[in-house]
């Protein structure tokens, strides 16, 4: 038997270059396994919605029903959290949700790569959302948007403290948004790999960690869906803060 | 009908049409985001952002530990504020639903 080095649980998060591309302005833009799974996620999304919107019958079949339920779910979430003015942002929120949920679920396929477990990916998305929402707030309210940092009816002598604390709490939004998704995905996958290592190491009694592993995979599927939902809901809440300002 | 009655009726029709294009369903019961991990994360994120900003302000203004400590404390306060707001938002939604 060949003496393989034991794979550490962190080996699954390594970036592997699949198609090397020349550097662009000093940055390495090669096509990696991360890019491959992002392309697969987007392709799956396009497939679901192309097949789902083909039939257009009044009583929907299965694919059409799936596409309609997904849209209705996001549209309801946006309406509940961002009000009627959030309607024009449904396409964007929808894209965010579908991308995150498909990337999370693709990570549950064996031997695949979880795109959203890398904080740079989730931080890029959260930073884009944060900057976009701030710009929307300024575009809609002008400089009055800065009143977000000094709520109505707060005592004037506390104003410097309140403004600084509100500013910090506003700036910590993209950080918490990105870390929540990345940490949940990374921790779940590390746990699965560590338990899988135990299955091999315990020999005959390997069925004990194996049954726990089965339960955990079910839990991880739930966490994948839930974290995508939480990311989307929080995006809608931040959008509501910008559009309606309390 | 007078002109203003007509225009107010038009406004009402437009508003009702807007509200009906998005499907009207009762809100779902799931936990909107305040699970224990989320609460702890908000605290850490607030403190982290405060520390980060304080550290760079210190490097900029050469006031070595002052801004770092102050911003760290303010960032923790901001984290606590975020956590409490999240908890209040969840309970406010539940009380709104029961109306």
Short mmCIF file of C-alpha atoms in Angstrom, two decimals:
data_model
loop_
_atom_site.label_atom_id
_atom_site.label_comp_id
_atom_site.label_asym_id
_atom_site.label_seq_id
_atom_site.Cartn_x
_atom_site.Cartn_y
_atom_site.Cartn_z
CA UNK A 1 0.00 0.00 0.00
CA UNK A 2 1.47 3.38 -0.94
CA UNK A 3 2.37 5.55 2.01
CA UNK A 4 0.25 8.63 1.33
CA UNK A 5 0.61 11.63 3.56
CA UNK A 6 -2.59 12.03 5.57
CA UNK A 7 -4.65 14.82 4.07
CA UNK A 8 -5.26 17.54 6.59
CA UNK A 9 -8.83 18.83 6.86
CA UNK A 10 -7.63 22.11 5.36
CA UNK A 11 -6.53 20.51 2.11
CA UNK A 12 -10.03 20.90 0.66
CA UNK A 13 -9.73 24.71 0.74
CA UNK A 14 -6.59 24.94 -1.36
CA UNK A 15 -6.85 26.89 -4.59
CA UNK A 16 -5.60 24.94 -7.59
CA UNK A 17 -4.87 26.70 -10.86
CA UNK A 18 -6.63 24.93 -13.70
CA UNK A 19 -5.86 27.20 -16.65
CA UNK A 20 -2.96 29.60 -16.07
CA UNK A 21 -3.53 33.03 -17.58
CA UNK A 22 -1.01 35.89 -17.90
CA UNK A 23 -1.01 38.44 -15.11
CA UNK A 24 -3.22 41.50 -15.39
CA UNK A 25 -1.72 44.59 -13.74
CA UNK A 26 0.23 42.48 -11.30
CA UNK A 27 -2.72 40.25 -10.29
CA UNK A 28 -2.93 36.57 -11.03
CA UNK A 29 -6.18 36.00 -12.92
CA UNK A 30 -5.77 32.30 -13.74
CA UNK A 31 -8.81 30.13 -13.95
CA UNK A 32 -8.83 28.20 -10.67
CA UNK A 33 -11.03 25.50 -9.15
CA UNK A 34 -12.85 28.32 -7.35
CA UNK A 35 -13.63 29.97 -10.70
CA UNK A 36 -14.75 26.63 -12.10
CA UNK A 37 -17.32 26.13 -9.36
CA UNK A 38 -18.57 29.69 -9.69
CA UNK A 39 -19.10 29.04 -13.42
CA UNK A 40 -20.90 25.78 -12.60
CA UNK A 41 -23.15 27.59 -10.09
CA UNK A 42 -24.07 30.29 -12.62
CA UNK A 43 -24.60 27.68 -15.33
CA UNK A 44 -26.92 25.68 -13.04
CA UNK A 45 -28.89 28.81 -12.26
CA UNK A 46 -29.29 29.61 -15.95
CA UNK A 47 -30.33 26.03 -16.61
CA UNK A 48 -32.99 26.00 -13.89
CA UNK A 49 -34.55 29.24 -15.06
CA UNK A 50 -34.32 28.56 -18.78
CA UNK A 51 -36.02 25.20 -18.37
CA UNK A 52 -38.42 26.66 -15.84
CA UNK A 53 -39.67 29.51 -18.00
CA UNK A 54 -40.15 27.49 -21.16
CA UNK A 55 -43.61 26.12 -20.58
CA UNK A 56 -45.57 29.18 -19.40
CA UNK A 57 -48.72 27.23 -18.68
CA UNK A 58 -51.30 28.48 -16.20
CA UNK A 59 -51.04 25.28 -14.19
CA UNK A 60 -47.29 24.92 -13.86
CA UNK A 61 -45.38 21.69 -14.27
CA UNK A 62 -42.49 20.79 -11.98
CA UNK A 63 -39.66 22.94 -13.41
CA UNK A 64 -41.91 25.93 -13.88
CA UNK A 65 -43.23 25.48 -10.37
CA UNK A 66 -39.69 25.41 -9.01
CA UNK A 67 -38.72 28.59 -10.83
CA UNK A 68 -41.93 30.34 -9.76
CA UNK A 69 -41.54 29.30 -6.12
CA UNK A 70 -37.96 30.57 -6.00
CA UNK A 71 -38.96 33.93 -7.47
CA UNK A 72 -41.98 34.25 -5.20
CA UNK A 73 -39.86 33.44 -2.16
CA UNK A 74 -37.34 36.19 -2.91
CA UNK A 75 -39.96 38.71 -3.97
CA UNK A 76 -41.86 38.15 -0.72
CA UNK A 77 -38.68 38.44 1.33
CA UNK A 78 -37.76 41.72 -0.37
CA UNK A 79 -41.26 43.10 0.07
CA UNK A 80 -41.36 42.13 3.74
CA UNK A 81 -37.98 43.59 4.57
CA UNK A 82 -37.51 46.50 2.19
CA UNK A 83 -41.05 47.58 1.53
CA UNK A 84 -42.60 48.34 -1.83
CA UNK A 85 -39.69 50.52 -2.90
CA UNK A 86 -37.43 47.50 -2.80
CA UNK A 87 -39.26 46.02 -5.78
CA UNK A 88 -36.79 47.37 -8.32
CA UNK A 89 -33.92 45.67 -6.49
CA UNK A 90 -35.47 42.19 -6.65
CA UNK A 91 -33.33 41.12 -9.67
CA UNK A 92 -30.14 41.95 -7.79
CA UNK A 93 -31.21 40.33 -4.51
CA UNK A 94 -32.38 37.34 -6.51
CA UNK A 95 -29.00 36.96 -8.20
CA UNK A 96 -27.21 37.22 -4.85
CA UNK A 97 -29.46 34.58 -3.30
CA UNK A 98 -29.21 32.13 -6.20
CA UNK A 99 -25.43 32.49 -6.42
CA UNK A 100 -24.87 31.98 -2.70
CA UNK A 101 -27.31 29.09 -2.36
CA UNK A 102 -25.96 27.26 -5.40
CA UNK A 103 -22.33 27.77 -4.32
CA UNK A 104 -23.15 26.49 -0.83
CA UNK A 105 -25.04 23.46 -2.14
CA UNK A 106 -22.39 22.64 -4.74
CA UNK A 107 -19.91 22.46 -1.87
CA UNK A 108 -21.90 19.55 -0.43
CA UNK A 109 -21.19 17.44 -3.53
CA UNK A 110 -18.29 15.06 -2.72
CA UNK A 111 -14.89 16.08 -4.13
CA UNK A 112 -16.10 19.56 -4.95
CA UNK A 113 -14.89 22.95 -3.79
CA UNK A 114 -16.93 25.32 -1.64
CA UNK A 115 -16.61 28.75 -3.20
CA UNK A 116 -18.19 30.63 -0.31
CA UNK A 117 -15.85 29.19 2.31
CA UNK A 118 -13.16 31.66 1.26
CA UNK A 119 -13.56 34.95 3.01
CA UNK A 120 -12.25 36.87 0.02
CA UNK A 121 -15.26 35.71 -2.01
CA UNK A 122 -17.83 36.54 0.66
CA UNK A 123 -16.09 39.80 1.51
CA UNK A 124 -16.10 40.86 -2.14
CA UNK A 125 -19.86 40.26 -2.28
CA UNK A 126 -20.52 41.94 1.06
CA UNK A 127 -18.34 44.93 0.14
CA UNK A 128 -20.17 45.35 -3.19
CA UNK A 129 -23.51 45.19 -1.39
CA UNK A 130 -22.36 47.65 1.29
CA UNK A 131 -20.98 50.18 -1.19
CA UNK A 132 -24.04 49.78 -3.41
CA UNK A 133 -26.47 50.29 -0.54
CA UNK A 134 -24.58 53.36 0.69
CA UNK A 135 -24.60 54.85 -2.81
CA UNK A 136 -28.34 54.12 -3.09
CA UNK A 137 -28.88 55.89 0.23
CA UNK A 138 -26.97 58.98 -0.90
CA UNK A 139 -28.63 58.99 -4.31
CA UNK A 140 -32.08 58.85 -2.76
CA UNK A 141 -31.68 61.14 0.25
CA UNK A 142 -28.67 63.28 -0.61
CA UNK A 143 -26.72 64.47 2.40
CA UNK A 144 -29.79 63.87 4.59
CA UNK A 145 -28.70 60.23 4.49
CA UNK A 146 -26.09 61.15 7.11
CA UNK A 147 -28.97 61.59 9.56
CA UNK A 148 -28.86 57.80 9.75
CA UNK A 149 -26.01 58.29 12.21
CA UNK A 150 -27.92 60.56 14.57
CA UNK A 151 -31.42 59.16 15.16
CA UNK A 152 -34.29 61.50 15.86
CA UNK A 153 -34.83 62.50 19.43
CA UNK A 154 -31.39 61.68 20.79
CA UNK A 155 -29.97 64.14 23.36
CA UNK A 156 -27.57 66.67 21.87
CA UNK A 157 -24.87 66.34 24.52
CA UNK A 158 -24.44 62.67 23.55
CA UNK A 159 -24.25 63.50 19.85
CA UNK A 160 -20.48 62.97 19.29
CA UNK A 161 -20.59 59.56 20.99
CA UNK A 162 -23.72 58.48 19.21
CA UNK A 163 -22.41 59.50 15.80
CA UNK A 164 -19.12 57.63 16.24
CA UNK A 165 -20.79 54.50 17.62
CA UNK A 166 -23.41 54.49 14.86
CA UNK A 167 -20.66 54.95 12.28
CA UNK A 168 -18.76 51.95 13.65
CA UNK A 169 -21.89 49.85 13.75
CA UNK A 170 -22.63 50.78 10.11
CA UNK A 171 -19.07 49.95 9.06
CA UNK A 172 -19.13 46.59 10.82
CA UNK A 173 -22.02 45.43 8.61
CA UNK A 174 -20.02 44.12 5.63
CA UNK A 175 -17.53 42.50 8.02
CA UNK A 176 -20.16 40.56 9.92
CA UNK A 177 -22.09 39.72 6.74
CA UNK A 178 -19.04 38.20 5.06
CA UNK A 179 -17.56 36.43 8.09
CA UNK A 180 -20.89 34.83 8.99
CA UNK A 181 -21.18 33.07 5.64
CA UNK A 182 -17.50 32.15 5.26
CA UNK A 183 -17.08 30.89 8.83
CA UNK A 184 -20.24 28.77 8.73
CA UNK A 185 -19.21 27.14 5.47
CA UNK A 186 -15.57 26.61 6.47
CA UNK A 187 -16.35 25.29 9.95
CA UNK A 188 -18.96 22.86 8.62
CA UNK A 189 -16.63 21.43 6.01
CA UNK A 190 -13.68 21.14 8.41
CA UNK A 191 -15.90 19.27 10.86
CA UNK A 192 -17.00 16.86 8.14
CA UNK A 193 -13.41 16.17 7.10
CA UNK A 194 -12.19 15.64 10.67
CA UNK A 195 -14.99 13.17 11.39
CA UNK A 196 -14.27 11.39 8.14
CA UNK A 197 -10.67 11.00 9.30
CA UNK A 198 -11.95 9.41 12.51
CA UNK A 199 -13.99 6.88 10.53
CA UNK A 200 -10.83 5.55 8.92
CA UNK A 201 -8.76 5.73 12.10
CA UNK A 202 -11.22 3.82 14.28
CA UNK A 203 -11.27 0.69 12.15
CA UNK A 204 -14.06 -1.64 13.29
CA UNK A 205 -15.84 0.99 15.38
CA UNK A 206 -15.87 3.34 12.42
CA UNK A 207 -19.66 3.09 12.18
CA UNK A 208 -20.03 5.42 15.18
CA UNK A 209 -18.44 8.49 13.58
CA UNK A 210 -19.95 7.40 10.29
CA UNK A 211 -23.51 7.67 11.59
CA UNK A 212 -22.64 11.04 13.14
CA UNK A 213 -21.21 12.04 9.76
CA UNK A 214 -24.50 11.14 8.06
CA UNK A 215 -26.44 13.34 10.48
CA UNK A 216 -23.95 16.16 10.07
CA UNK A 217 -24.22 16.11 6.29
CA UNK A 218 -27.95 16.58 6.67
CA UNK A 219 -27.31 19.45 9.06
CA UNK A 220 -24.78 20.99 6.67
CA UNK A 221 -27.33 20.95 3.86
CA UNK A 222 -29.72 22.84 6.11
CA UNK A 223 -26.99 25.31 7.12
CA UNK A 224 -26.13 25.88 3.44
CA UNK A 225 -29.73 26.93 2.71
CA UNK A 226 -30.13 28.87 5.95
CA UNK A 227 -26.92 30.88 5.55
CA UNK A 228 -27.88 31.85 2.00
CA UNK A 229 -31.28 32.97 3.32
CA UNK A 230 -29.73 34.95 6.18
CA UNK A 231 -27.29 36.66 3.78
CA UNK A 232 -30.20 37.66 1.55
CA UNK A 233 -32.43 38.83 4.41
CA UNK A 234 -29.68 40.96 5.90
CA UNK A 235 -29.00 42.49 2.48
CA UNK A 236 -32.70 43.40 2.29
CA UNK A 237 -32.59 44.89 5.80
CA UNK A 238 -29.57 47.06 4.93
CA UNK A 239 -31.32 48.10 1.72
CA UNK A 240 -34.36 49.06 3.79
CA UNK A 241 -32.19 51.20 6.05
CA UNK A 242 -30.89 53.04 3.00
CA UNK A 243 -34.25 53.40 1.26
CA UNK A 244 -36.48 54.20 4.20
CA UNK A 245 -34.03 55.38 6.92
CA UNK A 246 -35.94 53.96 9.89
CA UNK B 1 -66.50 63.51 -9.97
CA UNK B 2 -64.27 66.47 -9.19
CA UNK B 3 -60.68 66.57 -10.40
CA UNK B 4 -59.05 66.07 -7.01
CA UNK B 5 -61.29 63.11 -6.24
CA UNK B 6 -60.32 61.59 -9.58
CA UNK B 7 -56.59 62.07 -8.99
CA UNK B 8 -56.76 60.71 -5.45
CA UNK B 9 -58.68 57.73 -6.78
CA UNK B 10 -55.98 57.23 -9.41
CA UNK B 11 -53.35 57.30 -6.69
CA UNK B 12 -55.26 54.72 -4.68
CA UNK B 13 -55.64 52.47 -7.72
CA UNK B 14 -51.94 52.73 -8.52
CA UNK B 15 -50.98 51.96 -4.95
CA UNK B 16 -53.30 48.94 -4.78
CA UNK B 17 -51.98 47.67 -8.09
CA UNK B 18 -48.37 48.03 -6.83
CA UNK B 19 -49.16 46.11 -3.68
CA UNK B 20 -50.81 43.26 -5.53
CA UNK B 21 -48.08 42.59 -8.11
CA UNK B 22 -45.84 41.13 -5.44
CA UNK B 23 -47.59 38.09 -4.08
CA UNK B 24 -49.10 38.76 -0.69
CA UNK B 25 -48.23 36.02 1.73
CA UNK B 26 -47.89 35.94 5.51
CA UNK B 27 -44.33 36.26 6.73
CA UNK B 28 -42.52 33.04 7.46
CA UNK B 29 -41.77 32.05 10.99
CA UNK B 30 -38.09 31.30 10.66
CA UNK B 31 -35.48 32.91 12.80
CA UNK B 32 -34.37 35.93 10.83
CA UNK B 33 -30.78 35.92 11.85
CA UNK B 34 -30.35 36.23 15.60
CA UNK B 35 -28.96 32.83 16.36
CA UNK B 36 -26.21 32.61 19.02
CA UNK B 37 -23.45 32.52 16.38
CA UNK B 38 -24.80 35.66 14.77
CA UNK B 39 -24.92 37.53 18.08
CA UNK B 40 -21.36 36.64 19.01
CA UNK B 41 -20.21 37.50 15.50
CA UNK B 42 -21.75 40.98 15.64
CA UNK B 43 -19.90 41.72 18.87
CA UNK B 44 -16.58 40.58 17.43
CA UNK B 45 -17.14 42.35 14.11
CA UNK B 46 -17.90 45.65 15.84
CA UNK B 47 -14.84 45.39 18.06
CA UNK B 48 -12.71 44.31 15.10
CA UNK B 49 -13.79 47.23 12.94
CA UNK B 50 -13.18 49.62 15.84
CA UNK B 51 -9.73 48.22 16.45
CA UNK B 52 -8.88 48.34 12.76
CA UNK B 53 -9.94 51.95 12.37
CA UNK B 54 -8.22 52.92 15.63
CA UNK B 55 -4.98 51.29 14.58
CA UNK B 56 -4.89 53.08 11.25
CA UNK B 57 -5.88 56.40 12.77
CA UNK B 58 -2.98 55.96 15.19
CA UNK B 59 -0.56 55.26 12.36
CA UNK B 60 -1.85 58.32 10.56
CA UNK B 61 -1.75 60.72 13.51
CA UNK B 62 1.14 59.14 15.50
CA UNK B 63 -0.85 59.03 18.76
CA UNK B 64 0.16 55.51 19.56
CA UNK B 65 -2.22 53.71 21.84
CA UNK B 66 -4.84 56.41 22.39
CA UNK B 67 -7.04 56.11 19.32
CA UNK B 68 -6.63 52.35 19.24
CA UNK B 69 -8.01 51.91 22.76
CA UNK B 70 -10.78 54.47 22.37
CA UNK B 71 -11.92 53.09 19.03
CA UNK B 72 -11.73 49.54 20.37
CA UNK B 73 -14.11 50.46 23.18
CA UNK B 74 -16.42 52.38 20.87
CA UNK B 75 -16.36 49.48 18.44
CA UNK B 76 -17.42 47.09 21.22
CA UNK B 77 -20.25 49.46 22.07
CA UNK B 78 -21.26 49.45 18.40
CA UNK B 79 -21.20 45.65 18.38
CA UNK B 80 -23.45 45.52 21.43
CA UNK B 81 -25.76 48.07 19.76
CA UNK B 82 -26.00 45.91 16.63
CA UNK B 83 -26.78 42.78 18.64
CA UNK B 84 -29.49 44.48 20.68
CA UNK B 85 -31.01 46.00 17.52
CA UNK B 86 -31.10 42.59 15.87
CA UNK B 87 -32.83 41.07 18.90
CA UNK B 88 -35.36 43.94 19.06
CA UNK B 89 -36.03 43.59 15.34
CA UNK B 90 -36.93 39.93 15.77
CA UNK B 91 -39.30 40.57 18.67
CA UNK B 92 -40.84 43.59 16.91
CA UNK B 93 -41.61 41.46 13.86
CA UNK B 94 -43.28 38.84 15.99
CA UNK B 95 -45.44 41.39 17.75
CA UNK B 96 -46.33 42.97 14.38
CA UNK B 97 -47.38 39.60 13.03
CA UNK B 98 -49.77 38.99 15.89
CA UNK B 99 -51.73 42.18 15.12
#
